[in-house]
Coordinates of C-alpha atoms and ligand atoms in Angstrom, one line a residue:
X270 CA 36.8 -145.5 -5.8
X271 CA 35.6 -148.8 -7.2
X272 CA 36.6 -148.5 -10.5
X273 CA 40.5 -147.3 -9.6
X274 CA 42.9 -150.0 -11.4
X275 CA 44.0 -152.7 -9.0
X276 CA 47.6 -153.5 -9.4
X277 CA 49.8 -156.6 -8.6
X278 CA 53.4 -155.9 -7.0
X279 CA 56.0 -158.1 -6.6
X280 CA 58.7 -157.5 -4.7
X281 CA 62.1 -159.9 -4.7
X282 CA 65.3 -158.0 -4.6
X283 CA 66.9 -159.9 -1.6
X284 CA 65.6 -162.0 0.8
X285 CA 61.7 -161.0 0.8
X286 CA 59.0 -162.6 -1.4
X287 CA 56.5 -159.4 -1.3
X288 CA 53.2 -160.0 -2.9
X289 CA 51.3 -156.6 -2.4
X290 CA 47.8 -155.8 -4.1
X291 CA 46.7 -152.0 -4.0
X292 CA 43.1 -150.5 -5.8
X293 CA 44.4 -146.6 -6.7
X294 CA 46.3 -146.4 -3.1
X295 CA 44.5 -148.2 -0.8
X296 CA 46.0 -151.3 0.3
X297 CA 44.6 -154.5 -0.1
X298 CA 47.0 -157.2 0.3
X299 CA 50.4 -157.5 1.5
X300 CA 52.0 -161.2 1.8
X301 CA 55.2 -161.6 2.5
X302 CA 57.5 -164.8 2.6
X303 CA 60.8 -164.2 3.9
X304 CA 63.6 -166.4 3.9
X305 CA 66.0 -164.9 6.5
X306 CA 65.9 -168.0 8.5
X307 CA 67.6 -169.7 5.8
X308 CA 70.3 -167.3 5.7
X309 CA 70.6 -166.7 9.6
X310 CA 73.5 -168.9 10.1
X311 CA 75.4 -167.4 7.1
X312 CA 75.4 -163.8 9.0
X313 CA 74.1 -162.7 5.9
X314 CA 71.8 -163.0 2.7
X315 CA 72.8 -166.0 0.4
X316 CA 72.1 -164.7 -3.1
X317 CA 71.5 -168.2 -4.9
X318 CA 69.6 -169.3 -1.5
X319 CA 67.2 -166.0 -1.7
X320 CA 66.8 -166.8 -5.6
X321 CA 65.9 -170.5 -4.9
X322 CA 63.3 -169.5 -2.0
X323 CA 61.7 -166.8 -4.4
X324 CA 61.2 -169.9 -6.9
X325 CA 59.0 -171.7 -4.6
X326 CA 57.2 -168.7 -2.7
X327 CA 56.1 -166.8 -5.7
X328 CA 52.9 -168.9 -6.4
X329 CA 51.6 -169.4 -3.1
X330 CA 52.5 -165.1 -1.6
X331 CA 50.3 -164.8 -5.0
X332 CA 47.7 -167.2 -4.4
X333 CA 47.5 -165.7 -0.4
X334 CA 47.9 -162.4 -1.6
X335 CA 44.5 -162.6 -3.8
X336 CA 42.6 -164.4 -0.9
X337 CA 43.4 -161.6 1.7
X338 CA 42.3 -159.7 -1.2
X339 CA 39.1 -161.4 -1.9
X340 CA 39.9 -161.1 -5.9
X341 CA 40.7 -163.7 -8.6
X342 CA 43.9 -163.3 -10.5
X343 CA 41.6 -161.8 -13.3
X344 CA 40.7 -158.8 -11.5
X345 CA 44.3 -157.9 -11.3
X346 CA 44.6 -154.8 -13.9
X347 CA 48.1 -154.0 -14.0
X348 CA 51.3 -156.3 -12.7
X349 CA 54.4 -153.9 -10.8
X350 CA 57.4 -155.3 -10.1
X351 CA 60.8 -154.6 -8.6
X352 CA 63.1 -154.5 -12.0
X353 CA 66.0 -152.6 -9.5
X354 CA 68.3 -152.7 -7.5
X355 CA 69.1 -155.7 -6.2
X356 CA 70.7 -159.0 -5.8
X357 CA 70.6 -160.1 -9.6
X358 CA 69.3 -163.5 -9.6
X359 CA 66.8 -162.6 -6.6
X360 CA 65.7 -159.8 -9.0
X361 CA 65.6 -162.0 -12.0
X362 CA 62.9 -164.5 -10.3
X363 CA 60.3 -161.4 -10.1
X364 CA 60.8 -159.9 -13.2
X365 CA 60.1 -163.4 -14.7
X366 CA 56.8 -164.4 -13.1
X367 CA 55.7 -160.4 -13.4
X368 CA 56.1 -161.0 -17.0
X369 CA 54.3 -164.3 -17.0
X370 CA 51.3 -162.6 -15.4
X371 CA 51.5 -159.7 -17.3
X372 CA 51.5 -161.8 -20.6
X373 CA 49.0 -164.7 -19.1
X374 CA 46.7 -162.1 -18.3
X375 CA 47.0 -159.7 -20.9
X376 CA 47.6 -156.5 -18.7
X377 CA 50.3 -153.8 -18.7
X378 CA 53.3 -154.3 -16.7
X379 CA 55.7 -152.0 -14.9
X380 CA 59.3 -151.9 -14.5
X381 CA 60.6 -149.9 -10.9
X382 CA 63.0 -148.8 -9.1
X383 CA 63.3 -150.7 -5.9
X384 CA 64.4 -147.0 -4.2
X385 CA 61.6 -145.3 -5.3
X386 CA 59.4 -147.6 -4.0
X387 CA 60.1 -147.4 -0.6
X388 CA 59.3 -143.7 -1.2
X389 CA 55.9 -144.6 -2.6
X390 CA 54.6 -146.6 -0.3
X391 CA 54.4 -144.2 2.4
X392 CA 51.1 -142.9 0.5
X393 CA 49.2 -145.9 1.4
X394 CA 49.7 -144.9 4.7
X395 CA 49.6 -141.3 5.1
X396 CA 48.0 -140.0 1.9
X397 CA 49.3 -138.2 -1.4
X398 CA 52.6 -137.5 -1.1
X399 CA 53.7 -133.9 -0.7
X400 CA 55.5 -132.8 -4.0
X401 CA 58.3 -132.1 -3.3
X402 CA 59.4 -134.3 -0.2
X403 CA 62.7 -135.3 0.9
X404 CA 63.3 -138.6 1.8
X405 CA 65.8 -140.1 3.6
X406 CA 65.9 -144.2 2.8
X407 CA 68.3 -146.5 5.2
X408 CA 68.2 -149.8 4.9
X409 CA 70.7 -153.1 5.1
X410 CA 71.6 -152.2 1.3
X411 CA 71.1 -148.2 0.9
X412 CA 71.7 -145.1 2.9
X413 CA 70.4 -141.7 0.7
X414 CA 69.0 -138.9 0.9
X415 CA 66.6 -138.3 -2.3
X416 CA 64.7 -135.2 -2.8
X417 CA 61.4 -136.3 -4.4
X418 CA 59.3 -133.8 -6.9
X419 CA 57.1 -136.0 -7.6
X420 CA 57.5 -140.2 -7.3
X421 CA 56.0 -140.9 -10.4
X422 CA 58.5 -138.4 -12.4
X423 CA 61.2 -137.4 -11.0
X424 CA 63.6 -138.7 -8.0
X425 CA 67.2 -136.3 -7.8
X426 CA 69.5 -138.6 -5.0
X427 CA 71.4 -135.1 -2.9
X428 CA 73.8 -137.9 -1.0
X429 CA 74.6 -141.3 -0.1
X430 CA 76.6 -143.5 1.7
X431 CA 79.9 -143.7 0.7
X432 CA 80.9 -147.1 2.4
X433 CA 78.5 -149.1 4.7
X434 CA 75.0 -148.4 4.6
X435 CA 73.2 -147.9 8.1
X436 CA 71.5 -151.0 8.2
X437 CA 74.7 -152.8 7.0
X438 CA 76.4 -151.2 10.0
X439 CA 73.3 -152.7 12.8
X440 CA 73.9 -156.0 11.5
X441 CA 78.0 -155.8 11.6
X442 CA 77.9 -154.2 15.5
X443 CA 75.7 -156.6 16.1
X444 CA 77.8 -159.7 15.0
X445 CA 80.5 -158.3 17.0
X446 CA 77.9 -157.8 19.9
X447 CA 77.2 -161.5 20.0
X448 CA 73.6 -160.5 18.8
X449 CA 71.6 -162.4 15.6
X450 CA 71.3 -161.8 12.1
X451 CA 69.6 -159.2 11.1
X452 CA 70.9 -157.1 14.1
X453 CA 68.7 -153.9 13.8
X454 CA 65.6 -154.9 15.8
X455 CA 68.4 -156.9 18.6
X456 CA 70.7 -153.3 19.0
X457 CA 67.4 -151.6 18.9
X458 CA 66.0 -153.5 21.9
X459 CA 69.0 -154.0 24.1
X460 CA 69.8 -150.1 23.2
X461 CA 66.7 -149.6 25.5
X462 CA 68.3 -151.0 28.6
X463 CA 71.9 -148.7 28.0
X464 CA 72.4 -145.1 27.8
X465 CA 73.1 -143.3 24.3
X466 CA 75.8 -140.3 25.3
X467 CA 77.8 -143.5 27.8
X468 CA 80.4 -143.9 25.1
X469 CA 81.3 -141.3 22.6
X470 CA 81.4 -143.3 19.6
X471 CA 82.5 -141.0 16.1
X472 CA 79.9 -139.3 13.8
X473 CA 81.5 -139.9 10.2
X474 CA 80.9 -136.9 8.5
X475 CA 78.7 -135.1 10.4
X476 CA 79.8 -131.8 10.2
X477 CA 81.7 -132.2 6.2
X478 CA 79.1 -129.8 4.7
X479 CA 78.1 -132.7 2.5
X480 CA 75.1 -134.6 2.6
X481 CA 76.8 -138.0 2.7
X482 CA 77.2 -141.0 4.9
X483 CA 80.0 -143.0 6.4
X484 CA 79.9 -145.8 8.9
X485 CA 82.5 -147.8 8.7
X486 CA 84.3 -145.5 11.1
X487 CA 81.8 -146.2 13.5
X488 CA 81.4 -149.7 13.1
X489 CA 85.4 -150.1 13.5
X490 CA 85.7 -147.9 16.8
X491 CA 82.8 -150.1 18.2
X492 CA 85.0 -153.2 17.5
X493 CA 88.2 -151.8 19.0
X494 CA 86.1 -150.8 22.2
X495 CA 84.7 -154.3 22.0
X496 CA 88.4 -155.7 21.8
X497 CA 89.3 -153.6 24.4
X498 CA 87.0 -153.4 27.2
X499 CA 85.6 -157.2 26.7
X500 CA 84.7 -158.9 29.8
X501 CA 83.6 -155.9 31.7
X502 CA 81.8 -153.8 29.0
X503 CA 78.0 -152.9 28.9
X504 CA 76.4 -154.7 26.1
X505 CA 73.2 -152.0 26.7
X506 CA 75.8 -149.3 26.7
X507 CA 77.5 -149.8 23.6
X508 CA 74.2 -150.9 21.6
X509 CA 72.8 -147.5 23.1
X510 CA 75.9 -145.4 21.9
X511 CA 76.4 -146.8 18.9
X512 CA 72.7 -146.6 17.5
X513 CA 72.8 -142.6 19.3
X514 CA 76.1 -141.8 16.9
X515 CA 73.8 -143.7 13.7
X516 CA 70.9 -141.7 14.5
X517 CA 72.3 -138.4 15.4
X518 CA 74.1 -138.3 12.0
X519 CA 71.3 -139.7 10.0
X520 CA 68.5 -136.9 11.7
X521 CA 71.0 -133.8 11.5
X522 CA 72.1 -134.4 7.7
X523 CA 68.1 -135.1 6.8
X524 CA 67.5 -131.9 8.5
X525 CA 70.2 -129.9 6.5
X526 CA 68.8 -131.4 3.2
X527 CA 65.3 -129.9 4.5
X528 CA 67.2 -126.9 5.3
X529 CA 69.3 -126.9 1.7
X530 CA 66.5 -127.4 -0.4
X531 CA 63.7 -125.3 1.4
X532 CA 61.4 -128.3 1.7
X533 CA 59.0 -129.2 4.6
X534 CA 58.1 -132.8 4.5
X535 CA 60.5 -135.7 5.7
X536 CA 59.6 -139.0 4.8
X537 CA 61.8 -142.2 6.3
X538 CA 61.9 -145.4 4.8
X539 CA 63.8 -148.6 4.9
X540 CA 64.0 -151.1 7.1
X541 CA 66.3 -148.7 9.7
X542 CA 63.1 -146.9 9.6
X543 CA 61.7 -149.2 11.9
X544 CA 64.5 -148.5 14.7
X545 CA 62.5 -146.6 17.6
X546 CA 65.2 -144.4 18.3
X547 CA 65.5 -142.9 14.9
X548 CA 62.0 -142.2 14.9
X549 CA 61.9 -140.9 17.8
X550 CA 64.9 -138.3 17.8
X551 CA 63.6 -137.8 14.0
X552 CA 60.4 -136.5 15.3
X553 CA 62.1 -134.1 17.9
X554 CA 64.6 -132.5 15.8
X555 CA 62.0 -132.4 13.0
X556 CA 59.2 -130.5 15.1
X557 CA 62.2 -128.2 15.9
X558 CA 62.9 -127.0 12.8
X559 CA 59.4 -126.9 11.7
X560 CA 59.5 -130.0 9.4
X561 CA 56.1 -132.6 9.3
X562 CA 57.7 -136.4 9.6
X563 CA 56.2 -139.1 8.3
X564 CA 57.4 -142.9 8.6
X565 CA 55.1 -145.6 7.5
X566 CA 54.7 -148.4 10.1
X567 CA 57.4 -150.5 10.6
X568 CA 56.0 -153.6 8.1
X569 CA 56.0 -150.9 5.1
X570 CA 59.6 -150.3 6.1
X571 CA 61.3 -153.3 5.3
X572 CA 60.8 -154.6 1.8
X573 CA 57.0 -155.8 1.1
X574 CA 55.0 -155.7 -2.4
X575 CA 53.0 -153.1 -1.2
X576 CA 55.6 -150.3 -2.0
X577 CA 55.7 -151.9 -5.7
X578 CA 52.4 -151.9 -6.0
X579 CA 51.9 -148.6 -4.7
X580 CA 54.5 -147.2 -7.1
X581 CA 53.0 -149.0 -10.1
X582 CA 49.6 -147.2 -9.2
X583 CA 51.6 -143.8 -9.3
X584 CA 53.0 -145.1 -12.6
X585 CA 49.2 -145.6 -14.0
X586 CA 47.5 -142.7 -12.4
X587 CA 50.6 -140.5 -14.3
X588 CA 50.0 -141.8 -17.4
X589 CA 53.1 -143.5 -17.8
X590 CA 53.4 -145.7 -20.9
X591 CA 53.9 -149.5 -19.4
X592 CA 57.1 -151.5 -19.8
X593 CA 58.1 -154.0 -22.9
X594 CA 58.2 -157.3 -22.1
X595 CA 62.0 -157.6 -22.6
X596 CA 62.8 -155.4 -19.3
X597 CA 66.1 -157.0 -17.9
X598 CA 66.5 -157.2 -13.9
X599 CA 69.5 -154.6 -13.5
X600 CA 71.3 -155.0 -9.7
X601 CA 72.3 -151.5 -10.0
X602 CA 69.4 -149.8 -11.5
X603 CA 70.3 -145.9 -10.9
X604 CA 68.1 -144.5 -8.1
X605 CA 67.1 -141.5 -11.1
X606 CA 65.4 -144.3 -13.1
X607 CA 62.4 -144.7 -11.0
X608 CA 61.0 -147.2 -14.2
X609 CA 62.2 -149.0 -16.5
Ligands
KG4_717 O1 64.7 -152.5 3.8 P1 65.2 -153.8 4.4 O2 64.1 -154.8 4.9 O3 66.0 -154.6 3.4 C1 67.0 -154.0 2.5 O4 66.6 -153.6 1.4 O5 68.2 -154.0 3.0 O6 66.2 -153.5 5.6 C2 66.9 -154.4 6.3 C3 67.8 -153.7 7.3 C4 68.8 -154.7 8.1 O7 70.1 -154.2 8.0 C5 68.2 -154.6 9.5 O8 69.2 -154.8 10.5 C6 67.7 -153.2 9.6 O9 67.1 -153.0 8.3 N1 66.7 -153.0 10.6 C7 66.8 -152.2 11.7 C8 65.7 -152.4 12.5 N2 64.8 -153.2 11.9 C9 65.4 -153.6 10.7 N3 67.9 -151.4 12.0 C10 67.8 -150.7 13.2 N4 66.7 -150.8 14.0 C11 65.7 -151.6 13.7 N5 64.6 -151.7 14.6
ZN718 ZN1 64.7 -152.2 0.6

């Protein structure tokens, strides 16, 4: 195992400085420097803000990254880093200081698909990934559902959201709600005190016989009740209902995509991922239908380095040839282009 390549992943495609350091696909390192506190009282992430916080994290997550790791910056064999998709500027930051490592150390570097890495990272966790897997990623920026042949070769997107994305959806319920930015984990814990089935908020395309997403249905009719019933509502009700209607839609299509394709692993990723009602109805409807489940622990959710990292190693161990020098950051960076 000692002599498996170690790779350097940097992660910066919004908010999150991830420095991650893997050896083959155990983890050895993950550093993170957020700056969501910075952006808190916007009610959302300020790009220039994000790009100016990556600027003065990326040395340090590197420099506490290698001491978690116990390695020198010259035991680093290979430098991954998210070239896609992303807030441009945020993006741009990374791809930079992966190329000044890359050239400064003389060792190959990869270009990858932010998407795909979410995917990958799972494997650090739980072990190879079955080939194929679905996987369902849901996060403040994507909602899709991906079936996965193999992460290193070959990712085919089967649906996606076609107006908010689930996370984007937490965080604008929860504005409404009186709750902070980002409003997942605050819906997730006052959901605990309320009851999911009190208000019968509306599953957007639930039953359409596509494999899509839409929430900005939902997010509305959660504003109008909020309008409407506003002194004397439950705030543990309607976080409850709203985050049942998210779920239930998000489960059932994953399960049809299981059904459609005839595949029997489910992987979840993304920072809804972390929500502990999705992973728990998840596992429910999944050991219904005979489906294994697997959901790396909520810190591999939301963005980190180690799901770069993790991908890079993929990108290695498949002989992949390594990246020019030149790569551009591309914001939208097709989820079929897993590297660039
Ligand atoms: O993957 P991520 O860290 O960043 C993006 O690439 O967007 O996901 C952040 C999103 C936010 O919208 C946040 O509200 C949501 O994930 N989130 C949650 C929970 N924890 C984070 N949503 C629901 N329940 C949670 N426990
Ligand atoms: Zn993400």
């Amino acid at each position: 195992m000692a002599d498996q390549p170690i790779v350097l992943g940097i992660e910066t495609s919004c908010d999150e400085t991830g420095i991650g350091i893997v050896r083959g696909h155990t983890l050895l390192a993950d550093t993170i420097a957020s700056s969501m506190e910075e952006h808190a009282r916007f009610g959302g992430v300020v790009p220039e803000v994000a790009s100016r916080a990556h600027l003065d994290a990326m040395i340090p997550t590197v420099e506490s990254a290698l001491a978690k790791a116990g390695l020198r910056v010259t035991d680093i064999d290979a430098i991954a880093v998210t070239a896609g998709p992303g807030l441009a500027g945020a993006l741009l930051v990374g791809v930079a200081a992966a190329k000044a490592y890359a050239l400064g150390l003389g060792v190959p570097l990869y270009g990858v698909n932010h998407l795909a890495a979410h995917v990958a990272v799972d494997q650090l966790e739980h072990g190879p990934l079955p080939k194929p897997c679905l996987a369902m990623l849901v996060s403040g920026g994507h909602s899709s559902l991906l079936l996965v042949p193999d992460v290193a070769k070959e990712v085919i997107s089967l649906g996606s959201t076609v107006d908010d994305a689930a996370g984007e959806a937490f965080d604008k319920v929860a504005r409404v709600l009186g709750l902070p930015f980002p409003g997942g984990p605050h819906i997730d814990r006052a959901a605990r005190d309320g009851s999911g089935t009190a208000i019968a908020f509306p599953r957007g395309k639930a039953d359409d016989g596509t494999l899509d997403f839409s929430f900005s249905g939902l997010k509305t009719a959660v504003a109008r009740y909020v309008e409407k019933n506003g002194g004397s509502l439950s705030l543990p009700d309607v976080a409850a209902s709203f985050q049942e209607a998210v779920v239930d839609v998000l489960t059932r299509k994953a399960l049809a995509a299981c059904a459609k394709h005839d595949v029997h692993d489910l992987l979840i990723g993304g920072g809804v991922a972390a929500n502990s009602r999705l992973r728990a109805l998840a596992q429910e409807r999944c050991d219904a239908a005979g489906v294994r489940l697997r959901v790396p622990r909520p810190g591999l959710c939301t963005d980190n380095g180690a799901m770069v990292a993790a991908l890079g190693a993929n990108l290695l161990e498949a002989g992949v040839a390594p990246s020019q020098l030149t790569i551009p950051a591309d914001s939208s960076l097709p989820i079929t282009t897993i590297h660039v």
